[in-house]
Tab-separated table of C-alpha atoms (C1' of nucleotides) in Angstrom:
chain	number	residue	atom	x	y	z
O	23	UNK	CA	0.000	0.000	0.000
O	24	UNK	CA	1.127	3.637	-0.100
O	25	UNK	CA	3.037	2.854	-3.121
O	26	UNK	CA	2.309	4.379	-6.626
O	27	UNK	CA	4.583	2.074	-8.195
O	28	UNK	CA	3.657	-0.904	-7.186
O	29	UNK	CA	-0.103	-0.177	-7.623
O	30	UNK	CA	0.888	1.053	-11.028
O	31	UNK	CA	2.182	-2.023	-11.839
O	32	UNK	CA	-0.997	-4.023	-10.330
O	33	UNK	CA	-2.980	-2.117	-12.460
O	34	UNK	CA	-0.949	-3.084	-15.321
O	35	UNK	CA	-0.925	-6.738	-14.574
O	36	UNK	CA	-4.546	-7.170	-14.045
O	37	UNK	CA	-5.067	-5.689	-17.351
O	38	UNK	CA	-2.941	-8.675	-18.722
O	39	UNK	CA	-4.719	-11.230	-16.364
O	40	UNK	CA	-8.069	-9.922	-17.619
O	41	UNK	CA	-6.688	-10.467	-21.732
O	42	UNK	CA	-6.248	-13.946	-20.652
O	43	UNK	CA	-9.118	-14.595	-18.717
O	44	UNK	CA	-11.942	-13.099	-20.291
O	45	UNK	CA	-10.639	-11.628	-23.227
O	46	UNK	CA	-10.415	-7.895	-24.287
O	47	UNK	CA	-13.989	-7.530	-24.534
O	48	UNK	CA	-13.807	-8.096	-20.712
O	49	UNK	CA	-11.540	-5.204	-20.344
O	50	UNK	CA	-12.579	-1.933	-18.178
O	51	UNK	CA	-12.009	0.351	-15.716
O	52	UNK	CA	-14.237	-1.543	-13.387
O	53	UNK	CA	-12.986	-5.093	-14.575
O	54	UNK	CA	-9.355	-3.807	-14.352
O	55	UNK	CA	-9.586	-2.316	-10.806
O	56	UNK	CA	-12.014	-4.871	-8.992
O	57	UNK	CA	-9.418	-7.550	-10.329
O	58	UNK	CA	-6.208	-5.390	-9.125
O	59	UNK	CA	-7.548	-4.935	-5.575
O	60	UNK	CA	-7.369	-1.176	-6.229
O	61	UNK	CA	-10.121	1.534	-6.526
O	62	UNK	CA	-10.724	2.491	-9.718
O	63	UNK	CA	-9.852	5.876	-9.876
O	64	UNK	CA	-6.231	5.504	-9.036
O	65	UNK	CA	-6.284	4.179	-12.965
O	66	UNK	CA	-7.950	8.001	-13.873
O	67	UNK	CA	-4.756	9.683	-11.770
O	68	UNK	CA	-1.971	7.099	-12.828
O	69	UNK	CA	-2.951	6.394	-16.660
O	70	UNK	CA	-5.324	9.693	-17.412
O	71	UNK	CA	-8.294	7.320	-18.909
O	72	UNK	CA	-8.638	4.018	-20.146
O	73	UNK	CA	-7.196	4.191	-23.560
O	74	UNK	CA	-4.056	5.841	-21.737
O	75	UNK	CA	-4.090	2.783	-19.577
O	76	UNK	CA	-4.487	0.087	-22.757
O	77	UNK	CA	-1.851	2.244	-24.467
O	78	UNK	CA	1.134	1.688	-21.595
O	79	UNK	CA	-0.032	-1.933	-21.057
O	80	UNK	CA	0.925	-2.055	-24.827
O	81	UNK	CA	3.754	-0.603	-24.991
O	82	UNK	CA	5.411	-2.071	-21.928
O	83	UNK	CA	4.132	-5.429	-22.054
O	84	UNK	CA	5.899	-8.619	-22.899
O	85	UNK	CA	2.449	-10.159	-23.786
O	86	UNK	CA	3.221	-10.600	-27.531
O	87	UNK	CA	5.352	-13.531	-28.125
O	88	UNK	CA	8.605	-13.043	-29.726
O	89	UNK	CA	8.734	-13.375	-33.227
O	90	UNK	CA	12.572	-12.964	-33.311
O	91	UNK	CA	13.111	-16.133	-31.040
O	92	UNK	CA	10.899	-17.785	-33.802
O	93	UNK	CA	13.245	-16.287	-37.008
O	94	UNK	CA	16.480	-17.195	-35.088
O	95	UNK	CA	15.316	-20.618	-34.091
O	96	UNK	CA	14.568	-21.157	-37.791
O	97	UNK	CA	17.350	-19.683	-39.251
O	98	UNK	CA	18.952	-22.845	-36.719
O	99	UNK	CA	17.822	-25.634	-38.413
O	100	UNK	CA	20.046	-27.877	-40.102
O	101	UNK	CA	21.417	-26.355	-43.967
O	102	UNK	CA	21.474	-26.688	-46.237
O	103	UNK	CA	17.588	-27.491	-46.580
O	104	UNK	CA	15.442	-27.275	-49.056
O	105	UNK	CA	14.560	-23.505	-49.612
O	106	UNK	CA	10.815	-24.329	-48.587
O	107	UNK	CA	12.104	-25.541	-45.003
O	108	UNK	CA	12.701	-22.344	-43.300
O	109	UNK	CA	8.961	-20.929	-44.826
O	110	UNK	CA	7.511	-24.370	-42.916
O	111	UNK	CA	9.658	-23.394	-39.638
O	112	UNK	CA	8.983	-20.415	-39.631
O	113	UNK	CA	5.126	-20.529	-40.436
O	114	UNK	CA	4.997	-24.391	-37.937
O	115	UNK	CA	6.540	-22.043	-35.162
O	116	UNK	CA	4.311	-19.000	-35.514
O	117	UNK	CA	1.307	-21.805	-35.166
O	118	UNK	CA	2.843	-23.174	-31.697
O	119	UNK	CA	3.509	-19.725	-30.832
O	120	UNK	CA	-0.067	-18.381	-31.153
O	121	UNK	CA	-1.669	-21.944	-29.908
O	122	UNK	CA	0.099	-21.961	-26.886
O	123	UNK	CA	-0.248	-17.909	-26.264
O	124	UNK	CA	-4.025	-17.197	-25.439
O	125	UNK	CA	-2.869	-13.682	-25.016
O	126	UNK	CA	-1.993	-12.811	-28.228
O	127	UNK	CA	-5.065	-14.479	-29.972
O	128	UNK	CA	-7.148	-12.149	-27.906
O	129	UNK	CA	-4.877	-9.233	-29.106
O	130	UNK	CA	-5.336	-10.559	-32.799
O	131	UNK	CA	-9.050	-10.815	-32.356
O	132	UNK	CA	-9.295	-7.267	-30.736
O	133	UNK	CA	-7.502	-6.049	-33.980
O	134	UNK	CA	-10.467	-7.834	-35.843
O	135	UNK	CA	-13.015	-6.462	-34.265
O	136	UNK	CA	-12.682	-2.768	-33.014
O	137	UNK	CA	-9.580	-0.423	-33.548
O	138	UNK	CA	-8.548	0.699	-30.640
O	139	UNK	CA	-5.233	1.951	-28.358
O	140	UNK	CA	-4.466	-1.692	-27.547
O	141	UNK	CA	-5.056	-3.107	-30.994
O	142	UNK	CA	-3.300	-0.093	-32.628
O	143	UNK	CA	-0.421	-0.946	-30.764
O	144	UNK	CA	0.000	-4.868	-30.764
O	145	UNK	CA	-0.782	-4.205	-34.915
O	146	UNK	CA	1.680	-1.727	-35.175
O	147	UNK	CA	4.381	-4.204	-33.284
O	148	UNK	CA	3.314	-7.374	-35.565
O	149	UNK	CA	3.485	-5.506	-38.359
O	150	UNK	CA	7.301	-4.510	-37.613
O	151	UNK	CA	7.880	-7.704	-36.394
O	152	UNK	CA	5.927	-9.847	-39.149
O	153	UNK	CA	7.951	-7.433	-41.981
O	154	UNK	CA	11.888	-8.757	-40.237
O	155	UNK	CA	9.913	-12.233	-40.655
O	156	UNK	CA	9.615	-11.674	-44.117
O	157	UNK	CA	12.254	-10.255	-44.823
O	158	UNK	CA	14.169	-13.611	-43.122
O	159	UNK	CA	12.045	-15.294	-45.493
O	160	UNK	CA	12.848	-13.669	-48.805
O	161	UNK	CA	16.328	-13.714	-48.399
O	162	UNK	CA	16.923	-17.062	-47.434
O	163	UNK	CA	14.950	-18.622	-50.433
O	164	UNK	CA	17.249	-17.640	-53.475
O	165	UNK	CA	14.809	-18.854	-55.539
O	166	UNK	CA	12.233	-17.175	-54.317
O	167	UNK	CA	12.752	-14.179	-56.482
O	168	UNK	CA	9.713	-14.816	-59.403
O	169	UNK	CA	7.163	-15.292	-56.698
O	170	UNK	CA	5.518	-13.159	-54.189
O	171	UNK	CA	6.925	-14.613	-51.261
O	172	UNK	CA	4.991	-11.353	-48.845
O	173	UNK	CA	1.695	-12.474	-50.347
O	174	UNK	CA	2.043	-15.505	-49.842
O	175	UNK	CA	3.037	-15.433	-46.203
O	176	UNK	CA	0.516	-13.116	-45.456
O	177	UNK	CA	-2.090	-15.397	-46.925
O	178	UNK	CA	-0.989	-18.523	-45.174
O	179	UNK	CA	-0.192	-16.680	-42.009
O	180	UNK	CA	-3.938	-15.183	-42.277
O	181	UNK	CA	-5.487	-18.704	-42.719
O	182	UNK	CA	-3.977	-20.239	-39.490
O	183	UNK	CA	-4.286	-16.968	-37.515
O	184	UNK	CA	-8.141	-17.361	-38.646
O	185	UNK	CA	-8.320	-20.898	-37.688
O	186	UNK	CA	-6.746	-21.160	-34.666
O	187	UNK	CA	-8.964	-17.478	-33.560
O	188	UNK	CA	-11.835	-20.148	-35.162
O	189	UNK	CA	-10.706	-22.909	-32.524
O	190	UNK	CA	-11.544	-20.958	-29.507
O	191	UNK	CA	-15.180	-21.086	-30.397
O	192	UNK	CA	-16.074	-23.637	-32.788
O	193	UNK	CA	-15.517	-27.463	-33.483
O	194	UNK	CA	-15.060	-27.760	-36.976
O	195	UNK	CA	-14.135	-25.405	-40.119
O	196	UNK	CA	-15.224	-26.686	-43.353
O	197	UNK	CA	-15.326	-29.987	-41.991
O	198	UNK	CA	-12.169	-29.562	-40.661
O	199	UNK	CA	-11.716	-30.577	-36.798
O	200	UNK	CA	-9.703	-28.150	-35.906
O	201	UNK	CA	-10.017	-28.721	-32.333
O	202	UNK	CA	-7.427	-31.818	-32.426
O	203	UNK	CA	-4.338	-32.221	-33.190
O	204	UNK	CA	-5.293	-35.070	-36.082
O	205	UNK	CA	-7.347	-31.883	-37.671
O	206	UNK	CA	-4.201	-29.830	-37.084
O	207	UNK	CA	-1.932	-32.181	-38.942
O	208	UNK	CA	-3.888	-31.882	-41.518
O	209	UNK	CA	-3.843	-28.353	-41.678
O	210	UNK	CA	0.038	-28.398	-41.624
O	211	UNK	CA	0.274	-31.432	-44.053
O	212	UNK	CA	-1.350	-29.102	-46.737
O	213	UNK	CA	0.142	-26.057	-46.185
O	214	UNK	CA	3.664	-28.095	-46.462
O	215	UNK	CA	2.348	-29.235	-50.111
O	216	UNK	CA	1.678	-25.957	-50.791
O	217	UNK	CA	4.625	-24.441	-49.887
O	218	UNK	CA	6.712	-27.220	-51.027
O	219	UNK	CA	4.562	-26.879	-54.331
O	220	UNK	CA	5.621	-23.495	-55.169
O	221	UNK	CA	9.207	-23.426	-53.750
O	222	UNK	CA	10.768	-26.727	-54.696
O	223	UNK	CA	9.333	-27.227	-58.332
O	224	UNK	CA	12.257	-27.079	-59.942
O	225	UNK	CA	13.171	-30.143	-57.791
N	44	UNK	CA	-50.248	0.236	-36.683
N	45	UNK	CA	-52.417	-2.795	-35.266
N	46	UNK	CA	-50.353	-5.217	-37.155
N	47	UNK	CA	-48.504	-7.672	-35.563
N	48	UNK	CA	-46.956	-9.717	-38.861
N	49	UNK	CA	-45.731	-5.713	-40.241
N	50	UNK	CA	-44.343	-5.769	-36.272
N	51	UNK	CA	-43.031	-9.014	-36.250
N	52	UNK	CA	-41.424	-8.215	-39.754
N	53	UNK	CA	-40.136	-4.731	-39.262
N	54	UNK	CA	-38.147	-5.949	-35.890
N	55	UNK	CA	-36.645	-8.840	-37.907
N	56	UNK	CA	-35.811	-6.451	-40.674
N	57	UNK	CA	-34.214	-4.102	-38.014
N	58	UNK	CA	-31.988	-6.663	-36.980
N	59	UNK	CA	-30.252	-6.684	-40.283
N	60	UNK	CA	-29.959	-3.510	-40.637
N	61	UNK	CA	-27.968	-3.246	-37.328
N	62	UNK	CA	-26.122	-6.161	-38.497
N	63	UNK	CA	-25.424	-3.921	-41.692
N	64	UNK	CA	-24.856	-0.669	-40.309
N	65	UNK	CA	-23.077	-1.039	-36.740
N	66	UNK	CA	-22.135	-5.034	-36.658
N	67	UNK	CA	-23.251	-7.569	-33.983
N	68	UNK	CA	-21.938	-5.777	-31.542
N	69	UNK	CA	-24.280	-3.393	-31.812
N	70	UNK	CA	-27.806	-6.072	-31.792
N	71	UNK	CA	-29.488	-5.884	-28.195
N	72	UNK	CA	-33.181	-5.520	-27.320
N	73	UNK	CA	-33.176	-2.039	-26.783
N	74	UNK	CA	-30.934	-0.764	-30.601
N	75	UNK	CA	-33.481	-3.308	-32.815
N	76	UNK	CA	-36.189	-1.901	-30.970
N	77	UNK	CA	-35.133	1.818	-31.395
N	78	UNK	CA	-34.306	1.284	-35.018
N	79	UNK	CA	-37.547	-0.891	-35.832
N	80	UNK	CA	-39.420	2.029	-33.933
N	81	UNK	CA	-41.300	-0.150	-32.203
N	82	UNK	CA	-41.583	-0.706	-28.528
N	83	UNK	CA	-39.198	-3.512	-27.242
N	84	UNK	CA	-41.711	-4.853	-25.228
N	85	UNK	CA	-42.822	-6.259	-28.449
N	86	UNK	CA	-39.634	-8.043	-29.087
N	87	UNK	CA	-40.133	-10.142	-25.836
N	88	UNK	CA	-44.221	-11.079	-26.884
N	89	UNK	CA	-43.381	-12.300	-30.283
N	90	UNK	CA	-40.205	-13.600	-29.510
N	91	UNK	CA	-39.588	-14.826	-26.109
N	92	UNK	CA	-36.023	-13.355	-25.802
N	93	UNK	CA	-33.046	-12.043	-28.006
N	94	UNK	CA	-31.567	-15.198	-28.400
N	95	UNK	CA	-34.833	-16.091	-29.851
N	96	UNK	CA	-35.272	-13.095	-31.616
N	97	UNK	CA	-31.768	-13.864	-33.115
N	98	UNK	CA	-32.980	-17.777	-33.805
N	99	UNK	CA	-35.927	-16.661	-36.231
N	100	UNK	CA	-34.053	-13.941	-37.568
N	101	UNK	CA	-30.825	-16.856	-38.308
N	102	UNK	CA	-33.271	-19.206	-39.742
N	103	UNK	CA	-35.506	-17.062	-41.550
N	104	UNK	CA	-32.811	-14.243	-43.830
N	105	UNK	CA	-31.482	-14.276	-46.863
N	106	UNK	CA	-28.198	-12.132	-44.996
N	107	UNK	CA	-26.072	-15.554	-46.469
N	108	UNK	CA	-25.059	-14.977	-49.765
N	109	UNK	CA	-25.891	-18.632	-51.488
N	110	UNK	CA	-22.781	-20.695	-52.055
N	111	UNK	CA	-24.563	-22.894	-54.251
N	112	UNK	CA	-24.793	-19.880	-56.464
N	113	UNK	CA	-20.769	-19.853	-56.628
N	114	UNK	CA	-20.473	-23.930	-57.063
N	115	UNK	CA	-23.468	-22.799	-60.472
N	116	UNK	CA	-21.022	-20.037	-61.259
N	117	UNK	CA	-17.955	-21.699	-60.960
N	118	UNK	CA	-19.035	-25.151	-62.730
N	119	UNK	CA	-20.113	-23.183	-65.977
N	120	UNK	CA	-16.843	-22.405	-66.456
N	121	UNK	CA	-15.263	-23.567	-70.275
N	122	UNK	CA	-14.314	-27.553	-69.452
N	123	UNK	CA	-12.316	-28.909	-69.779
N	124	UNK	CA	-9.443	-26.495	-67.999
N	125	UNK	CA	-6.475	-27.579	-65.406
N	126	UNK	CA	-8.043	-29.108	-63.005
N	127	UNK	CA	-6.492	-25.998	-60.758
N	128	UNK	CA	-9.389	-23.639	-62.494
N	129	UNK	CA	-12.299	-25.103	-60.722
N	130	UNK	CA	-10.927	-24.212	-57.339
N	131	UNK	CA	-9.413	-20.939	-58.431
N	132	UNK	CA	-13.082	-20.019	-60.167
N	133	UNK	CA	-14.799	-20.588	-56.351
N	134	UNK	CA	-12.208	-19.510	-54.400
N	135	UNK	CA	-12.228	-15.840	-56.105
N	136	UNK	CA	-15.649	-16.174	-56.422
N	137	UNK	CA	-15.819	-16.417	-52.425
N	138	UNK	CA	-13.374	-13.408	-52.427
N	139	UNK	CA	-16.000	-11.500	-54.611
N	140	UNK	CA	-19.294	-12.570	-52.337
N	141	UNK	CA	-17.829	-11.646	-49.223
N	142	UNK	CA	-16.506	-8.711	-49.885
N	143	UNK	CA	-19.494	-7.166	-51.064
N	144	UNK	CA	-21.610	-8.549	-48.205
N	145	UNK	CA	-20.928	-6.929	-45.173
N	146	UNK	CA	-23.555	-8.625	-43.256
N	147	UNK	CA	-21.915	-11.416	-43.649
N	148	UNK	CA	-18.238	-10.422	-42.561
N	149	UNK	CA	-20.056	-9.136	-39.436
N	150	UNK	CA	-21.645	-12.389	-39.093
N	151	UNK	CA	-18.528	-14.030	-39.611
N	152	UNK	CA	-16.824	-11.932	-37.400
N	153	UNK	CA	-19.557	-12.656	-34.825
N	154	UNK	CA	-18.889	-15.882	-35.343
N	155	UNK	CA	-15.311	-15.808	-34.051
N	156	UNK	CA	-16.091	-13.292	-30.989
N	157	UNK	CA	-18.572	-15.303	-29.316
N	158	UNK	CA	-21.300	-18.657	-29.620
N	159	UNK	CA	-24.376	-17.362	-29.247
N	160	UNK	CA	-27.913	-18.153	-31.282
N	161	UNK	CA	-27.294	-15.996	-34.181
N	162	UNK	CA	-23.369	-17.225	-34.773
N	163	UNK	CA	-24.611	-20.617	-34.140
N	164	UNK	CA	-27.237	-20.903	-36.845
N	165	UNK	CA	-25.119	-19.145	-39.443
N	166	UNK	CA	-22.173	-21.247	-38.660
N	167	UNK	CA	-24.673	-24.478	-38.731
N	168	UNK	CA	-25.654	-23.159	-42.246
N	169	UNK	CA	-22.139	-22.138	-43.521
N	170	UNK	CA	-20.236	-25.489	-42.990
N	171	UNK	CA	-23.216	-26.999	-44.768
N	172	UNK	CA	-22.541	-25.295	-48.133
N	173	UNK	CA	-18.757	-25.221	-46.869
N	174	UNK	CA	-18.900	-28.995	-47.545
N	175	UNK	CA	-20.967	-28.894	-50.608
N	176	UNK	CA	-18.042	-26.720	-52.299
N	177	UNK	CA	-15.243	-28.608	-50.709
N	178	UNK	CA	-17.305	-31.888	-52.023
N	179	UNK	CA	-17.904	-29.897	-55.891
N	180	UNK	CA	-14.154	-29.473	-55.122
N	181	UNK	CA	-12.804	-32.875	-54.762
N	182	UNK	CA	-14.823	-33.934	-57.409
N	183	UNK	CA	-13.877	-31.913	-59.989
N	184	UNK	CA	-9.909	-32.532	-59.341
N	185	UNK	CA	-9.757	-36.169	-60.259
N	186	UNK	CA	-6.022	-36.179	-60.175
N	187	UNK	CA	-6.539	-34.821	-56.689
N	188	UNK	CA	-6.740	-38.065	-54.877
N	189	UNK	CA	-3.226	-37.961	-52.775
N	190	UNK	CA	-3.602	-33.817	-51.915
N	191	UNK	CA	-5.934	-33.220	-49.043
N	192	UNK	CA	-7.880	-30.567	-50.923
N	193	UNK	CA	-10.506	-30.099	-47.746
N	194	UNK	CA	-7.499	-28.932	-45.737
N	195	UNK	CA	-6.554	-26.520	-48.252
N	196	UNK	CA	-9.699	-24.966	-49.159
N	197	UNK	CA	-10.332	-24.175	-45.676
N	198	UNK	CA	-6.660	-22.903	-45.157
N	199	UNK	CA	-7.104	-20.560	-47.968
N	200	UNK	CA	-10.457	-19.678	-47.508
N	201	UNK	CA	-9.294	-19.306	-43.908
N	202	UNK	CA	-7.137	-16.877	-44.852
N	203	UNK	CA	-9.009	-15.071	-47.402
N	204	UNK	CA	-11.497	-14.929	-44.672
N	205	UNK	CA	-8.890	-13.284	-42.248
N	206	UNK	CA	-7.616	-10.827	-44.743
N	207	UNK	CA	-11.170	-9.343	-45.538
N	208	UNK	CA	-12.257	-9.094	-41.780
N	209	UNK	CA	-9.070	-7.428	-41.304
N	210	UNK	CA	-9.628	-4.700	-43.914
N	211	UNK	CA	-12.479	-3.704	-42.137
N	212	UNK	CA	-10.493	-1.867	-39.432
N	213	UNK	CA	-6.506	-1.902	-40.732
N	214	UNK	CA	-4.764	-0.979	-43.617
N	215	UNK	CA	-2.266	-3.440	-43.875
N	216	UNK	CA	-1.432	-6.879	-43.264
N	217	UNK	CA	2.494	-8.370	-43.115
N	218	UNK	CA	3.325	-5.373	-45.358
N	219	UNK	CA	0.130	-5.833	-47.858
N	220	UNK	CA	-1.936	-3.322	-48.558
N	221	UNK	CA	-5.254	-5.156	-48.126
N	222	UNK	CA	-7.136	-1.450	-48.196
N	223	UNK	CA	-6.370	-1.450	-52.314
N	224	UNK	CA	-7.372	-3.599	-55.218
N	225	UNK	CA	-3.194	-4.065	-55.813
N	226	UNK	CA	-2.457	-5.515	-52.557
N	227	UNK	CA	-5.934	-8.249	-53.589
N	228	UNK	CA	-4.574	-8.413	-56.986
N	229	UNK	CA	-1.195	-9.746	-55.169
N	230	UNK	CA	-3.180	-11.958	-52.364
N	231	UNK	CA	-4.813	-13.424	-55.502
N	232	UNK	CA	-2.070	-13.799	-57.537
N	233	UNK	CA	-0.392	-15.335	-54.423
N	234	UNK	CA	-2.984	-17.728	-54.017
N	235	UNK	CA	-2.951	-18.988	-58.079
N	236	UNK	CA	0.802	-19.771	-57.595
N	237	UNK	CA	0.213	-21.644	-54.553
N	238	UNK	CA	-3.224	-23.967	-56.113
N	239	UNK	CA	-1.297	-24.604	-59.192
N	240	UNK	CA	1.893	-25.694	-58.101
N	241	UNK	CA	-0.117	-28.058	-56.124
N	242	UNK	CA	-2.724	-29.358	-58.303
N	243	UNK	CA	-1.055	-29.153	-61.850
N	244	UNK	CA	2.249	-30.282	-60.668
N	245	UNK	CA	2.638	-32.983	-62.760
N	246	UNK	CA	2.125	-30.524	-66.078
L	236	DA	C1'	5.283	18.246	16.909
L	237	DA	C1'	3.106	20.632	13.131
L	238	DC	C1'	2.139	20.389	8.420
L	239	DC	C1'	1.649	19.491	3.593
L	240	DT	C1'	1.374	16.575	-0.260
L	241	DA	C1'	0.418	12.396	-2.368
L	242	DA	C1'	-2.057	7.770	-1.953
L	243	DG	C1'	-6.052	5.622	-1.218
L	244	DT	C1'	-11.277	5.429	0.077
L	245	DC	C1'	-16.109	6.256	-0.532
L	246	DA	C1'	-20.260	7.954	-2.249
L	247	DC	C1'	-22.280	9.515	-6.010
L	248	DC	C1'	-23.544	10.828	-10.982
L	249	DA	C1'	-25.757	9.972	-15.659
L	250	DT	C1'	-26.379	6.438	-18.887
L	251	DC	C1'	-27.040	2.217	-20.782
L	252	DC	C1'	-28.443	-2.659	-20.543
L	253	DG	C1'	-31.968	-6.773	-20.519
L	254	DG	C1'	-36.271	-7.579	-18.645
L	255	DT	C1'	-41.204	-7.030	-16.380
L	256	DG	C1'	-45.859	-5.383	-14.767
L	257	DA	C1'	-49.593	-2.416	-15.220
L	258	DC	C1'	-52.454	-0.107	-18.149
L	259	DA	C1'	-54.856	2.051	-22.538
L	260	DG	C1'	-57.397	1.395	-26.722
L	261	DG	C1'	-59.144	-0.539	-30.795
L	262	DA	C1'	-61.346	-4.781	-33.236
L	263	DG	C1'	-64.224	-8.472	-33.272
L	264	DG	C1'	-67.591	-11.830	-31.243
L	265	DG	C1'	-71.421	-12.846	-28.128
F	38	DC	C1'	-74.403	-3.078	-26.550
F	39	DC	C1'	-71.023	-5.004	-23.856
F	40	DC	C1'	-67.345	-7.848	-23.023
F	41	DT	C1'	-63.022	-9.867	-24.122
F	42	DC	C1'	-58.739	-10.408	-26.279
F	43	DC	C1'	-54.893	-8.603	-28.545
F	44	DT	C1'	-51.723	-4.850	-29.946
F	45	DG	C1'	-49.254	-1.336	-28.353
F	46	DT	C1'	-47.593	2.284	-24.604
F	47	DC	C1'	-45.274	3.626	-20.520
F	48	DA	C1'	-43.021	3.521	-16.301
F	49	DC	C1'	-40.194	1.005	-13.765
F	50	DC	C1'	-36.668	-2.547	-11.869
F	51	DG	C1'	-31.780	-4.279	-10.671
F	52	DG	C1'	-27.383	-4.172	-12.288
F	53	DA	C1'	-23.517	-2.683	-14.837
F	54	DT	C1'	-20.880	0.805	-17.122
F	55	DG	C1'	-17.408	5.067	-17.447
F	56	DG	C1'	-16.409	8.959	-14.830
F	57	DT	C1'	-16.015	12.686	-10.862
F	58	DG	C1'	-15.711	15.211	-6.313
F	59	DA	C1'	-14.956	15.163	-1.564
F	60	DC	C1'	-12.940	12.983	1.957
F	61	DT	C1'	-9.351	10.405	5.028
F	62	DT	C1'	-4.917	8.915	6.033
F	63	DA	C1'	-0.025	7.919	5.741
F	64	DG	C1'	4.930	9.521	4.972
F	65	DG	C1'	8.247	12.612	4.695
F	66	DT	C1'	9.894	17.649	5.373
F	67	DT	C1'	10.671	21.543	8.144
DNA sequence: AACCTAAGTCACCATCCGGTGACAGGAGGG
DNA sequence: CCCTCCTGTCACCGGATGGTGACTTAGGTT
C-alpha cells in the first residue's frame, strides 16, 4: 500500500490477467480495478483514462510472443535445406507460438473487431515484427525471387491466424476438426504441399 | 399500426440492418427496438427473448449470400481447364461474395467473438454449403486423390477470410496493402501460384 | 510536533443494458 | 351493446458501465 509504483504495476498486470481470462472484450475500468484490488480511480490519476491505460499496457508489455526467437530458431535448423524448409519453420513455429499464447489471440481478435489503443499498438508491433519475418524469409529462399513470397506469407499466415482465432469457439471449419491435433496435422500437411509446391518445383 | 406480422417483420428487418450498419456488436433488445421504432416490449411477446429473436431472424434471412450460387457459377466455367481452375473459379468467387456482403463479414466476425444463437445458426448453415463446395471441389480434381484438398480450401479460404475481416479496421497486413485492389490483386495472384503448383504439378 | 502533499477510500452521478408489470385502446364476437 | 382479447404504450426494476468530487490517512519535510 502507499506505493504508486507498485499499484501502477498491479494495475498493469490485471489488465494482462483480464486479456487472458476473459478476453479484451472483458476489459474496463471496473474489470481492471475490482481484479487489481485497487479503486478504480487511481487508474484516472496514474494512466489519465482508459485508452491511456491500454496504451502503456501495450507498450510495456511482454504479452506478444517473440517473433525474433521464432526467425532465429529457424534460421537454426540444419542447412542446407530445401529452400521451402525455413517458410515451414517459420510458419509451424508461428502456429505453436499463437496456440500456446491465449494472449496474443485475444490481441489478434481485438484487432479484428474494433480499432482501438491496444489493438493499434499490438498491430503496429506485428506488423514490424511480421515485416523482419519476411524479410528472413525472402532472403533465405534464393529462388524465391519470381514469386511473391509477402503475399504468400501473409495469406498462409492469415489462414492459421483465422483458424486457430476459429478454434476458440467452434468445433469444426469446413469440416475440418480443428479442435485436435489429427485436424491440425492436416492443416500443416497441406500447407507443407503448398509451400513445397511453389518453392521446390524445380526439384 | 395494429399489425402484428408488419411488427413481427419490421423488428426482424431491423436486426439486419444493425447487423449492416453497426455489426453484432451493436444487436441488443433495446438498438433493434429503437431502429424498428417499435416498442421492445414487443420483441419479448413475439419472440420470447433475443436469443430467440436472433434464432428466427438466423433461420428465416437471406443475410447468407448462397454458395450454391458460386459452385453454379464456378461449374459453368469452359471444361475442360487444369483441373487448378475449378478451385481458383470458387475460391475468387468467395473473395468477390464476401466482400461485397458486409452482413456477412459481421456475421462471420460474430462468429469468431462469441457462440451465441445468431453465430450458431449461421455457422450451422455455412459449414453446410462449406462442404458442398469442398465436395464440388474434390470432385472436380480427379487427379486430386493424394492432396488433401478439404485442408486446403479451408486454409485458404481461412485466410481469405482473415484478410477481408481485417480490412475492415486496418490498412495493412504483413506489409500488404489489403485497403487497395493491388495488394488483392497480389493476395490473388499469391494464391494462383500456390493452387497450381499443387494441383497441376505434374504438367 | 506541526504540516503538507500524495495515496487511497467512498459515495455519487448519468447512462445504458436486458427484462417485467400495469395499463390504454381498438377490433371483433357474443 | 357489452365484453373480451390482442396490440401497443409507458413507467419502472436491478445491475452494470465510465467517470467525478470530496474525503481520510499515511509519509516525509521543516
Amino acid at each position: 500500500m502507499r506505493d504508486k509504483e507498485e499499484t501502477r504495476s498491479k494495475i498493469l498486470e490485471a489488465v494482462g490477467k483480464i486479456l487472458e481470462e476473459e478476453g479484451f472484450q472483458g476489459i474496463g475500468v471496473n474489470s481492471v480495478s475490482r481484479k487489481a484490488g485497487v479503486d478504480k480511480v487511481l487508474i484516472y490519476r496514474y494512466f489519465g483514462d482508459l485508452p491511456g491505460l491500454l496504451r502503456e499496457f501495450a507498450s510495456s508489455g511482454d504479452y506478444w510472443p517473440s517473433m525474433h526467437g521464432l526467425i532465429e530458431n529457424a534460421e537454426r535448423t540444419p542447412l542446407p535445406p530445401e529452400s521451402s524448409d525455413l517458410a515451414l519453420a517459420l510458419l509451424k513455429g508461428y502456429i505453436r507460438e499463437i496456440r500456446n499464447s491465449p494472449s496474443a489471440q485475444e490481441l489478434l481478435l481485438g484487432e479484428l473487431v474494433s480499432r482501438n489503443e491496444l489493438s493499434e499498438v499490438s498491430a503496429m508491433k506485428r506488423e514490424r515484427q511480421g515485416a523482419d519475418l519476411i524479410e528472413a524469409l525472402v532472403s533465405a529462399a534464393p529462388d524465391a525471387g519470381k514469386v511473391d513470397v509477402a503475399a504468400m506469407g501473409a495469406l498462409l499466415s492469415a489462414g492459421l491466424t483465422f483458424l486457430m482465432l476459429r478454434a476458440r469457439n467452434s468445433d469444426a471449419y469446413l469440416g475440418i476438426d480443428i479442435s485436435s491435433e489429427e485436424g491440425w496435422e492436416r492443416i500443416e500437411r497441406a500447407m507443407e504441399e503448398l509451400v513445397k509446391g511453389v518453392l521446390d518445383n524445380g526439384q
